[in-house]
Amino acid sequence: MESIIEVKSLTKRYKEKRAVDDLSFDVYKGEILGLLGPNGSGKSTTMNCILSLLNFDRGNIKIYGKEMTPNAYDIKRKIGVVFQDVAVFDELTVYDNIDYFCGLYITDKKMKKKYVDDAMKLVGIEEYKKYFPKQLSGGLLRRLNIACGIAHKPEIIFLDEPTVAVDPQSRNNILEGIETLRKNGATIVYTTHYMEEVEILCDRVIILDKGKIIASGTTDELKELAKTKEKIRVETKELGNKEIHEIKKLSCVEEVLYKDNILEVMYTDENNNLENIIGYLKSNNIKYSRIFSERPTLNDVFLELTGKELRD
Amino acid sequence: MLNVVDIAVIQNEELDNNNSFKQAMDYLSNEKNSNRLFSTRYVSEEEASALLEKGEISGYVKLTAENPKIVVDKNGVDQTIIKYAVEEIYQSQDSYEELYKNIESIFNKEDGQSFFDRIKSLVIMLTKNNINIKDTSKSNLSYTMIEYYTLIAMTCMYGGIIGAVAISWILANMTNIGKRTSVSPSSKLTMILSSCMASYVVQIIGIAILFAFTIFGLKVDYGDKLPQIILLSSIGCLAGLSLGLAVSTTVKSGEGAKVGIILAITMTGSFLSGMMGVTMKYIIDKNAPIINKLNPVNMITDGFYSLYYYDTLDRFNFNVASLAIFSVIMLVISVMTLRRQKYDNI
Ligand SMILES: Nc1ncnc2c1ncn2[C@@H]1O[C@H](COP(=O)(O)OP(=O)(O)OP(=O)(O)O)[C@@H](O)[C@H]1O
Ligand SMILES: [Mg+2]
């Protein structure tokens, strides 16, 4: 796979605090790479270092095989950035904002007009084209912010938590838009602390904590890291200590919890667990109302690796 | 020992008829006078201009039926002193007796005052007596006029603040839009020039209001020098503005600090160029001329002064050119810095 961005031993300190600590990773052509981490884990700092906005203490960053510097205009031309904070002109309409920022990259008037229209369509704000930012809801404003960053059809796109504090409708819209961008050939670095988004969207995920990579891989690979491969929950009122003890002895069972009439069984393997537990309940004549099976989430992985929840 | 200025006075009928002038010159040129200001020779006009050519004198004075004609080779401190002294003596003949006594008393003090202190006393005395200093073109430059020019120069320089604020939209550490602009490939030169132009328009409007107010409100008469004054103010604005841009791009701290630095530079520059007392300007011009050659505020005030003290526009033009060069240098610094700017903190 072709590496488009190469980050090597990136270290960035704010005064004494290490915000990013010896980070190395590659971004491959055409993928959506998720940078997943809790607040303050160094996602934005990493992004701003890659973009040559921030000085860093150690490491080097190459994009398209060339060192990234503040005046690497040929590289910058191919990049689109959506920053965490909304950055638009309050004095300009939706259309004019996109037109302005697109104009920093695209000079051809006809092409620019088409690109601006495409960007509005992509995030679904055509109807609001004459609105001013102040008249938009939070979700729509975020969508405008995204449109401003990607209107010039960049090859590489950085998105820093584009869905923070948006309504579900806008969120779906945004995620679909990003999916479309990738289909059109863009390589995307997507920063978030929502693991669900990463699971839906990203081909590869890097999990950050305190400026360090604690795990990386596809979501499936990451889930492999979790000791618990399956979690089965059963609603039942009829369990005693004896039964719980017996369930613990079933094959591949890692842990059993029984609280508030809910039985939770954790498995270290994911084969036939549902069959086994149902078989046991039947043969012991234990009645149950509902039964669920869950695969581990990235949150579980994070919890196991760091001992804390991804979201606080 | 005082710095004695070599001058010549043309021997003619007017001089013979003007006893008080001769007396004053004699007094200021007396070798026995330890506070001697001039070394004066009385010669014909041809001789005088030959001496001037050879650089043996800094200037010569020819009394005419009207004003004295003062011819100097270049525009410097010595030449300014000649004009000051000669015109003052000549113009104030009515109050001459009094003035003579005053000058005498100042230059007679044996209290170890330095040359500059004496000149300072002289200037203070002249301004306190509310005597207008006149140049050969008969325009007035009164103390209050100096204050107006001070005001204009300050307004020009404060344009730096407008520039510093206006440029924040392209600086990544100042605004979110600045981050966007910084990651874009758009030319930093274009960005700087467009913010510069926008702020310049704002500033020119400010200056126009100031002129309108002083002319129509305060009834200030700028005389026939108004076009030059406007030219100098406009280019002064550009200098102030570009200084603001340069400070804003090179200093990576917040807006408050940037504005503070611009104010500090402006105030120091103003002080050194004599806004709180013309003496300071003379001290700097004499002892460390390089400082004021590089001081944009001085380029503006000196430009204004030169319009009144000198017959030719040479020195005025020099100041205008200096301001233009200063502005270009500041703009180049801004663009160069911005092109490779990275921040420790955004
Ligand atoms: N300008 C700054 N000065 C000092 N410390 C900073 C600065 N910006 C960030 N930090 C610190 O660096 C660490 C990483 O911050 P960063 O903004 O990169 O995290 P993040 O993962 O983007 O978090 P979030 O999800 O809140 O956006 C945090 O501990 C933060 O407190
Ligand atoms: Mg962040």
XYZ file of C-alpha atoms and ligand atoms in Angstrom:
690
model
C 0.000 0.000 0.000
C 1.172 3.446 -0.858
C 2.004 5.639 2.120
C 0.779 9.178 1.604
C 1.612 10.563 5.010
C 4.503 9.314 7.102
C 4.800 10.424 10.702
C 7.993 9.388 12.498
C 8.705 9.740 16.231
C 6.604 12.880 16.502
C 6.997 14.491 19.923
C 5.386 17.766 20.891
C 5.602 19.470 24.274
C 3.613 22.405 25.559
C 6.053 23.760 28.142
C 6.632 20.674 30.304
C 3.562 18.776 29.198
C 4.030 16.146 26.523
C 0.935 16.406 24.369
C 2.234 13.998 21.726
C 4.819 11.425 22.670
C 6.927 9.584 20.104
C 4.144 8.959 17.632
C 4.851 7.036 14.429
C 2.299 6.011 11.844
C 1.540 6.035 8.133
C -1.583 6.983 6.274
C -2.253 4.941 3.148
C -3.776 6.066 -0.094
C -7.549 5.932 -0.202
C -8.149 4.914 3.385
C -10.032 6.534 6.206
C -7.736 6.499 9.188
C -9.387 7.115 12.526
C -7.510 8.817 15.337
C -9.522 7.756 18.344
C -8.826 9.028 21.804
C -10.415 10.702 24.805
C -10.307 14.475 25.372
C -6.774 15.758 25.641
C -5.159 12.659 24.169
C -3.340 14.743 21.555
C -5.467 14.276 18.447
C -5.674 17.934 17.447
C -2.035 18.514 18.346
C -0.971 15.639 16.093
C -3.054 17.035 13.265
C -1.714 20.566 13.663
C 1.859 19.261 13.685
C 1.263 17.323 10.473
C -0.141 20.502 8.927
C 2.973 22.472 9.931
C 0.997 24.882 12.064
C 2.766 23.790 15.223
C 6.436 23.465 15.987
C 7.358 20.099 17.396
C 10.256 18.961 19.495
C 11.237 15.842 17.654
C 10.304 13.695 14.711
C 9.601 14.251 11.067
C 6.613 14.385 8.819
C 6.490 13.582 5.153
C 3.576 13.996 2.817
C 3.839 12.479 -0.652
C 7.405 11.610 0.301
C 8.349 15.257 0.840
C 9.029 16.970 4.117
C 6.049 19.039 5.206
C 6.912 22.706 5.862
C 4.850 25.889 6.214
C 5.687 26.904 2.666
C 5.215 23.535 0.985
C 2.515 25.070 -1.177
C 2.386 22.228 -3.675
C 1.488 19.851 -0.841
C -0.890 22.279 0.819
C -2.787 22.611 -2.435
C -3.774 18.949 -2.168
C -4.910 19.099 1.434
C -8.270 20.026 2.897
C -8.706 20.663 6.589
C -11.767 20.859 8.795
C -10.667 22.172 12.160
C -12.302 21.341 15.431
C -13.533 24.910 15.884
C -15.872 26.432 13.355
C -14.021 28.977 11.227
C -16.261 30.974 8.919
C -16.870 34.662 8.272
C -20.016 35.826 10.038
C -20.368 38.612 7.483
C -20.593 36.251 4.513
C -23.449 33.992 3.455
C -23.135 30.233 3.345
C -22.421 30.368 -0.371
C -19.910 33.198 -0.118
C -18.057 31.519 2.719
C -17.550 28.327 0.753
C -16.708 30.378 -2.313
C -14.102 32.367 -0.378
C -12.298 29.381 1.104
C -12.520 27.416 -2.130
C -11.038 30.466 -3.850
C -7.869 30.110 -1.765
C -7.196 26.957 -3.799
C -9.160 27.239 -7.014
C -8.823 30.291 -9.211
C -10.818 29.232 -12.254
C -14.237 30.890 -11.756
C -16.376 28.321 -13.556
C -14.709 25.411 -11.867
C -14.990 27.132 -8.509
C -18.705 27.667 -8.914
C -19.205 23.997 -9.675
C -17.029 22.979 -6.734
C -18.970 25.216 -4.345
C -22.248 23.737 -5.555
C -20.857 20.229 -5.155
C -19.698 20.985 -1.629
C -23.112 22.343 -0.639
C -24.754 19.257 -2.069
C -22.337 16.952 -0.312
C -23.207 18.243 3.146
C -26.802 19.053 2.233
C -26.965 22.793 2.804
C -28.117 23.945 -0.647
C -31.345 25.317 0.792
C -29.410 27.541 3.170
C -27.106 29.028 0.598
C -28.288 32.588 1.251
C -28.246 32.250 5.057
C -25.648 33.855 7.272
C -23.761 31.621 9.728
C -25.537 33.211 12.691
C -28.871 32.003 11.273
C -27.790 28.359 11.129
C -28.363 25.668 13.746
C -25.308 24.065 15.335
C -25.499 21.069 13.040
C -25.851 23.138 9.895
C -22.991 25.374 10.958
C -20.770 22.321 11.337
C -21.806 21.186 7.900
C -20.907 24.593 6.492
C -17.568 24.364 8.287
C -16.923 21.029 6.582
C -17.998 22.330 3.183
C -15.536 25.224 3.525
C -12.695 22.802 4.208
C -13.316 20.311 1.410
C -14.858 22.323 -1.423
C -11.636 22.353 -3.426
C -11.783 18.547 -3.740
C -8.531 17.816 -1.923
C -6.723 14.496 -2.177
C -6.008 14.403 1.540
C -8.605 15.478 4.085
C -8.160 16.088 7.782
C -11.307 16.204 9.864
C -11.009 17.091 13.535
C -14.062 15.934 15.451
C -16.502 17.175 12.829
C -19.492 15.676 14.592
C -19.001 17.020 18.093
C -22.263 18.360 19.460
C -24.397 17.851 16.373
C -27.887 16.415 16.094
C -28.241 12.822 14.789
C -29.564 13.992 11.429
C -26.574 16.220 10.789
C -24.272 13.527 12.050
C -25.588 10.954 9.598
C -25.388 13.499 6.865
C -21.791 14.284 7.729
C -20.778 10.640 7.929
C -22.384 9.927 4.566
C -20.595 12.920 3.109
C -17.252 11.612 4.328
C -18.042 8.196 2.892
C -18.731 9.887 -0.467
C -15.455 11.798 -0.309
C -13.588 8.574 0.164
C -15.468 6.949 -2.715
C -14.330 9.852 -4.853
C -10.759 8.913 -4.036
C -9.747 11.052 -1.070
C -7.492 9.846 1.716
C -8.960 10.858 5.044
C -7.653 11.318 8.564
C -10.604 11.379 10.894
C -10.288 12.451 14.488
C -12.955 11.624 17.026
C -13.731 10.312 20.437
C -16.880 8.516 19.258
C -16.006 4.886 18.796
C -19.276 4.173 16.946
C -18.233 6.523 14.170
C -14.871 4.885 13.900
C -16.494 1.488 13.638
C -18.814 2.589 10.844
C -16.366 4.744 8.938
C -12.745 3.876 9.407
C -10.639 1.294 7.630
C -7.939 1.590 10.217
C -7.870 3.031 13.691
C -5.148 4.413 15.889
C -6.095 4.605 19.525
C -4.365 7.416 21.376
C -4.077 8.034 25.063
C -1.940 10.704 26.694
C -0.179 11.373 23.414
C 0.851 7.773 22.868
C -0.434 5.110 20.491
C -1.837 2.350 22.631
C -3.179 0.231 19.799
C -3.744 0.354 16.072
C -5.252 -1.736 13.327
C -8.617 -2.429 11.703
C -11.578 -2.433 14.075
C -11.664 -6.227 13.890
C -7.989 -6.475 14.673
C -8.440 -4.147 17.606
C -11.311 -6.151 18.929
C -9.109 -9.196 18.810
C -7.053 -7.451 21.455
C -9.925 -7.667 23.879
C -9.865 -10.723 26.090
C -13.641 -10.835 26.050
C -14.755 -11.947 22.616
C -18.460 -12.156 23.322
C -20.792 -10.982 26.033
C -24.179 -12.678 26.509
C -26.862 -11.161 28.666
C -29.879 -13.121 29.869
C -32.901 -11.768 31.696
C -33.896 -14.349 34.241
C -35.127 -14.441 37.811
C -34.281 -17.986 38.765
C -30.563 -18.248 39.335
C -28.926 -19.349 42.531
C -25.261 -19.640 43.522
C -25.148 -23.228 42.407
C -26.218 -22.395 38.837
C -23.817 -19.472 38.612
C -21.020 -21.747 39.654
C -22.009 -24.257 37.017
C -22.188 -21.605 34.282
C -18.665 -20.535 35.169
C -17.545 -24.042 34.364
C -19.023 -24.003 30.839
C -16.501 -23.899 28.011
C -14.752 -20.595 27.226
C -16.497 -18.703 30.026
C -14.259 -16.002 31.392
C -16.479 -14.296 33.887
C -20.064 -14.422 35.152
C -22.027 -11.625 36.771
C -25.542 -11.790 38.118
C -27.194 -8.616 39.267
C -30.713 -7.156 39.143
C -32.039 -10.283 37.446
C -29.580 -9.991 34.633
C -27.027 -12.632 33.962
C -23.902 -11.479 32.148
C -21.520 -14.044 30.786
C -18.185 -13.087 29.252
C -16.517 -15.494 26.812
C -12.924 -15.732 25.697
C -13.985 -17.302 22.414
C -16.922 -16.619 20.164
C -17.967 -20.121 19.035
C -21.370 -21.612 19.924
C -21.653 -19.639 23.134
C -25.319 -18.801 22.630
C -26.131 -22.438 21.920
C -24.217 -23.549 25.007
C -25.892 -21.174 27.390
C -29.371 -21.799 26.010
C -28.704 -25.530 26.228
C -27.680 -25.187 29.865
C -30.733 -23.069 30.762
C -33.077 -25.531 29.052
C -31.593 -28.618 30.583
C -31.902 -27.060 34.042
C -35.406 -25.819 33.366
C -34.520 -22.241 34.045
C -36.994 -19.782 32.520
C -35.673 -16.672 30.844
C -37.382 -13.794 29.062
C -34.791 -12.201 26.770
C -31.299 -12.938 25.677
C -28.694 -10.739 23.934
C -25.325 -11.353 22.450
C -22.780 -8.543 22.061
C -19.434 -8.365 20.392
C -16.862 -6.287 22.229
C -16.771 -2.577 21.370
C -13.708 -0.400 20.957
C -14.689 1.049 24.280
C -14.130 -2.371 25.841
C -10.752 -2.540 24.173
C -9.873 0.893 25.468
C -11.123 -0.053 28.906
C -8.993 -3.161 28.976
C -5.887 -1.381 27.714
C -6.066 1.702 29.929
C -8.390 0.758 32.753
C -10.684 3.687 31.962
C -13.629 4.478 29.731
C -13.084 6.162 26.373
C -15.770 8.679 27.118
C -16.089 10.328 30.455
C 33.688 74.313 24.778
C 30.845 74.949 22.391
C 30.659 73.640 18.910
C 31.313 76.679 16.757
C 29.540 76.900 13.434
C 31.462 78.512 10.591
C 29.357 81.027 8.732
C 29.726 84.063 6.526
C 27.749 87.278 6.416
C 27.642 89.232 3.171
C 29.140 92.659 3.564
C 26.573 95.050 2.031
C 24.589 98.187 2.600
C 21.761 96.427 4.458
C 24.229 95.025 6.916
C 25.760 98.417 7.536
C 22.299 99.793 8.195
C 21.296 97.033 10.545
C 23.215 97.674 13.650
C 21.345 95.396 15.956
C 21.833 92.403 13.686
C 25.530 93.106 13.480
C 25.738 93.461 17.221
C 23.992 90.162 17.800
C 26.205 88.391 15.310
C 29.269 89.937 16.847
C 28.164 88.830 20.221
C 27.485 85.238 19.109
C 30.817 85.180 17.258
C 33.019 86.772 19.878
C 36.104 84.655 20.448
C 36.327 85.775 24.016
C 32.799 84.644 24.614
C 33.086 81.136 25.970
C 29.589 80.442 24.754
C 30.384 81.386 21.225
C 27.955 79.988 18.635
C 29.411 81.163 15.342
C 32.700 81.877 13.710
C 31.705 84.661 11.345
C 33.533 86.212 8.431
C 32.275 89.237 6.563
C 32.853 88.745 2.860
C 31.385 89.444 -0.552
C 28.685 87.173 -1.925
C 31.055 85.582 -4.458
C 33.571 84.783 -1.772
C 30.873 83.410 0.439
C 29.538 81.032 -2.143
C 33.084 79.899 -2.917
C 33.674 79.228 0.773
C 30.425 77.334 0.962
C 31.397 75.292 -2.046
C 34.699 74.372 -0.428
C 32.876 73.412 2.737
C 34.706 75.941 4.860
C 31.444 77.410 6.072
C 28.102 75.769 6.770
C 26.104 78.627 5.343
C 25.964 82.330 4.718
C 23.560 85.131 5.410
C 22.738 88.012 3.128
C 20.611 90.801 4.473
C 18.172 92.248 1.959
C 15.556 94.951 2.105
C 13.071 92.335 3.187
C 14.028 89.045 4.791
C 17.532 87.818 5.270
C 18.580 85.311 2.646
C 20.088 82.251 4.213
C 22.036 79.943 1.975
C 23.162 76.569 3.264
C 24.931 73.715 1.545
C 22.982 70.880 3.081
C 20.305 70.440 5.662
C 21.832 69.556 8.977
C 21.947 70.596 12.586
C 24.434 73.415 11.990
C 22.294 74.776 9.226
C 19.233 74.603 11.428
C 21.038 76.560 14.107
C 22.009 79.215 11.594
C 18.421 79.590 10.448
C 17.126 79.581 13.962
C 19.493 82.200 15.209
C 19.588 84.452 12.171
C 15.888 84.512 11.531
C 15.109 84.925 15.141
C 17.436 87.866 15.479
C 16.154 89.422 12.329
C 12.458 88.841 12.725
C 12.333 89.949 16.298
C 14.069 93.239 15.928
C 11.268 95.013 17.725
C 11.742 92.942 20.785
C 15.361 92.709 19.945
C 16.657 94.403 23.011
C 14.850 92.016 25.225
C 15.783 89.008 23.163
C 19.359 90.080 23.052
C 19.427 90.235 26.792
C 17.800 86.861 27.022
C 20.215 85.217 24.666
C 23.063 86.910 26.421
C 21.869 85.750 29.772
C 21.487 82.205 28.555
C 24.884 82.111 26.949
C 26.538 83.919 29.794
C 25.601 81.507 32.480
C 28.832 80.044 33.758
C 27.145 77.117 35.409
C 28.677 74.366 33.327
C 25.547 73.911 31.252
C 26.225 71.823 28.180
C 25.785 73.117 24.686
C 22.565 71.231 24.314
C 21.171 72.561 27.520
C 21.855 76.025 26.231
C 20.196 75.345 22.912
C 17.345 73.833 24.835
C 17.014 76.951 26.940
C 17.109 78.990 23.783
C 14.362 76.967 22.190
C 12.244 77.031 25.319
C 12.708 80.742 25.549
C 11.769 81.282 21.942
C 8.654 79.205 22.188
C 7.685 80.578 25.559
C 7.875 84.087 24.205
C 5.486 82.900 21.560
C 7.710 84.173 18.847
C 6.996 82.621 15.512
C 9.863 81.053 13.754
C 9.679 82.056 10.161
C 11.285 80.650 7.117
C 11.962 82.527 3.926
C 8.727 81.333 2.382
C 6.909 83.188 5.127
C 4.917 80.224 6.396
C 4.304 80.089 10.080
C 5.503 77.250 12.207
C 4.347 78.037 15.654
C 4.559 75.815 18.641
C 0.930 74.863 18.232
C 1.599 73.870 14.640
C 4.252 71.495 15.883
C 1.594 70.004 18.084
C -0.669 69.423 15.106
C 2.122 67.695 13.281
C 2.796 65.625 16.324
C -0.833 64.649 16.279
C -0.679 63.696 12.625
C 2.520 61.693 13.071
C 1.031 59.855 16.039
C -2.097 59.077 14.066
C 0.053 57.700 11.266
C 1.966 55.455 13.606
C -1.075 54.246 15.488
C -2.168 52.827 12.157
C 0.105 49.998 13.182
C -2.572 48.882 15.593
C -5.146 48.723 12.822
C -2.668 46.684 10.810
C -1.924 44.337 13.687
C -5.597 43.650 14.237
C -6.454 43.435 10.548
C -3.835 40.803 9.922
C -5.067 38.516 12.695
C -7.416 36.805 10.254
C -4.446 35.294 8.458
C -2.499 34.290 11.584
C -3.099 30.746 12.794
C -2.468 31.603 16.428
C -4.933 34.489 16.423
C -8.120 33.265 14.770
C -9.708 30.060 13.552
C -10.013 31.570 10.115
C -6.275 32.226 10.386
C -5.712 28.472 10.752
C -7.673 27.885 7.576
C -5.770 30.566 5.742
C -2.454 29.209 7.003
C -3.014 25.689 5.686
C -4.048 27.014 2.295
C -1.509 27.460 -0.498
C -2.536 31.049 -1.159
C 0.299 33.532 -1.518
C 1.281 35.201 1.714
C 2.302 38.297 -0.202
C -1.206 38.677 -1.611
C -2.676 38.095 1.825
C -0.470 40.708 3.462
C -1.000 43.235 0.696
C -4.763 42.818 0.776
C -4.966 43.240 4.555
C -2.563 46.134 4.215
C -4.745 47.795 1.609
C -7.912 47.307 3.619
C -6.374 48.818 6.748
C -4.808 51.584 4.717
C -8.205 52.662 3.495
C -9.464 52.757 7.077
C -6.444 54.745 8.155
C -6.607 57.239 5.311
C -10.217 57.905 6.215
C -9.054 58.549 9.783
C -6.368 60.968 8.607
C -8.843 62.705 6.309
C -11.188 63.237 9.244
C -8.290 64.573 11.296
C -7.383 67.076 8.584
C -10.989 68.091 8.077
C -11.321 68.629 11.797
C -8.150 70.705 12.146
C -8.839 72.742 9.014
C -12.569 73.358 9.381
C -13.034 72.877 13.078
C -9.874 74.288 14.606
C -9.231 76.630 11.643
C -5.631 75.539 11.371
C -3.880 77.117 8.412
C -1.466 74.688 6.812
C -0.437 77.304 4.284
C 0.803 76.416 0.842
C 2.444 73.242 2.128
C -0.800 71.299 2.388
C -0.097 68.967 -0.583
C 3.272 67.991 0.875
C 1.732 67.551 4.303
C -0.889 65.242 2.874
C 1.730 63.304 0.918
C 3.865 62.922 4.012
C 0.899 61.851 6.146
C -0.204 59.262 3.601
C 3.203 57.697 3.344
C 3.560 57.994 7.121
C 0.370 55.981 7.492
C 1.840 53.292 5.297
C 4.958 53.184 7.449
C 2.915 52.896 10.640
C 0.753 50.237 9.107
C 3.617 48.129 7.824
C 5.358 48.380 11.179
C 2.158 47.004 12.724
C 2.062 44.145 10.232
C 5.697 43.271 10.856
C 5.249 43.285 14.636
C 2.072 41.278 14.365
C 3.641 38.562 12.227
C 6.939 38.273 14.075
C 5.668 38.509 17.649
C 3.831 35.295 18.392
C 1.926 36.409 21.465
C -1.619 37.623 21.828
C -3.225 40.749 20.496
C -2.639 42.705 23.707
C 1.107 42.144 23.598
C 1.280 43.056 19.923
C -0.593 46.302 20.458
C 1.602 46.997 23.481
C 4.783 46.556 21.481
C 3.518 48.789 18.688
C 2.579 51.469 21.220
C 5.973 51.192 22.894
C 7.829 51.533 19.589
C 5.662 54.491 18.606
C 6.086 56.242 21.928
C 9.846 55.706 22.043
C 10.156 56.817 18.440
C 8.045 59.872 19.142
C 10.123 60.773 22.163
C 13.395 60.422 20.309
C 12.087 62.450 17.408
C 11.241 65.316 19.703
C 7.548 65.115 20.299
C 7.915 65.891 23.955
C 10.393 68.648 23.289
C 12.334 69.510 20.195
C 15.590 69.354 22.171
C 15.533 65.591 22.226
C 15.531 65.528 18.454
C 18.595 67.761 18.313
C 20.423 65.667 20.872
C 19.788 62.501 18.905
C 20.500 64.121 15.545
C 23.816 65.356 16.854
C 25.032 62.412 18.915
C 23.460 59.352 17.395
C 22.047 60.345 14.021
C 21.659 56.709 13.018
C 18.850 56.254 15.540
C 16.709 58.914 14.002
C 17.637 57.855 10.503
C 16.001 54.527 11.331
C 13.186 55.979 13.397
C 10.009 56.138 11.335
C 8.407 58.704 13.628
C 11.394 60.949 13.085
C 11.094 60.511 9.342
C 7.580 61.924 9.629
C 8.289 64.783 12.048
C 11.545 65.638 10.340
C 9.656 65.766 7.079
C 7.256 68.284 8.581
C 10.030 70.377 10.108
C 12.017 70.347 6.909
C 9.077 71.807 5.037
C 9.409 74.871 7.231
C 13.098 75.161 7.886
C 14.482 74.636 4.437
C 13.848 76.291 1.157
C 14.422 73.205 -0.915
C 12.402 70.010 -0.759
C 15.548 67.856 -0.669
C 15.281 66.905 2.941
C 11.531 66.499 2.708
C 11.937 64.181 -0.259
C 14.629 62.273 1.561
C 12.225 61.671 4.430
C 9.424 60.600 2.116
C 11.781 58.178 0.397
C 13.007 56.858 3.742
C 9.441 56.203 4.832
C 8.717 54.364 1.608
C 11.823 52.212 2.006
C 10.971 51.583 5.643
C 7.481 50.430 4.648
C 8.785 48.094 1.984
C 11.304 46.558 4.399
C 8.589 46.010 6.997
C 6.312 44.383 4.426
C 9.104 42.126 3.236
C 9.818 41.093 6.837
C 6.123 40.331 7.328
C 5.874 38.195 4.220
C 9.126 36.331 4.878
C 8.143 35.595 8.456
C 4.655 34.538 7.578
C 5.844 32.196 4.869
C 7.797 30.063 7.284
C 5.868 30.690 10.455
C 5.108 27.786 12.789
C 3.765 28.262 16.271
C 4.618 26.734 19.630
C 1.067 27.149 20.637
C -2.175 27.753 18.816
N -2.091 25.634 23.606
C -1.870 24.711 24.538
N -1.100 25.011 25.617
C -0.852 24.107 26.550
N -1.342 22.849 26.544
C -2.128 22.494 25.507
C -2.440 23.415 24.448
N -3.234 22.786 23.566
C -3.407 21.542 24.044
N -2.768 21.352 25.209
C -2.703 20.118 25.986
O -2.181 19.110 25.174
C -2.918 17.917 25.317
C -3.441 17.453 23.978
O -4.402 18.387 23.505
P -5.194 18.206 22.167
O -6.011 19.420 21.961
O -4.264 17.820 21.106
O -6.129 16.991 22.519
P -7.344 16.391 21.717
O -7.121 14.946 21.665
O -7.540 17.116 20.447
O -8.551 16.695 22.700
P -10.068 17.097 22.369
O -10.803 15.842 22.137
O -10.487 17.780 23.618
O -10.042 18.000 21.202
C -4.018 18.201 26.324
O -3.610 17.693 27.558
C -4.090 19.688 26.370
O -4.402 20.107 27.666
Mg -8.992 18.235 19.646
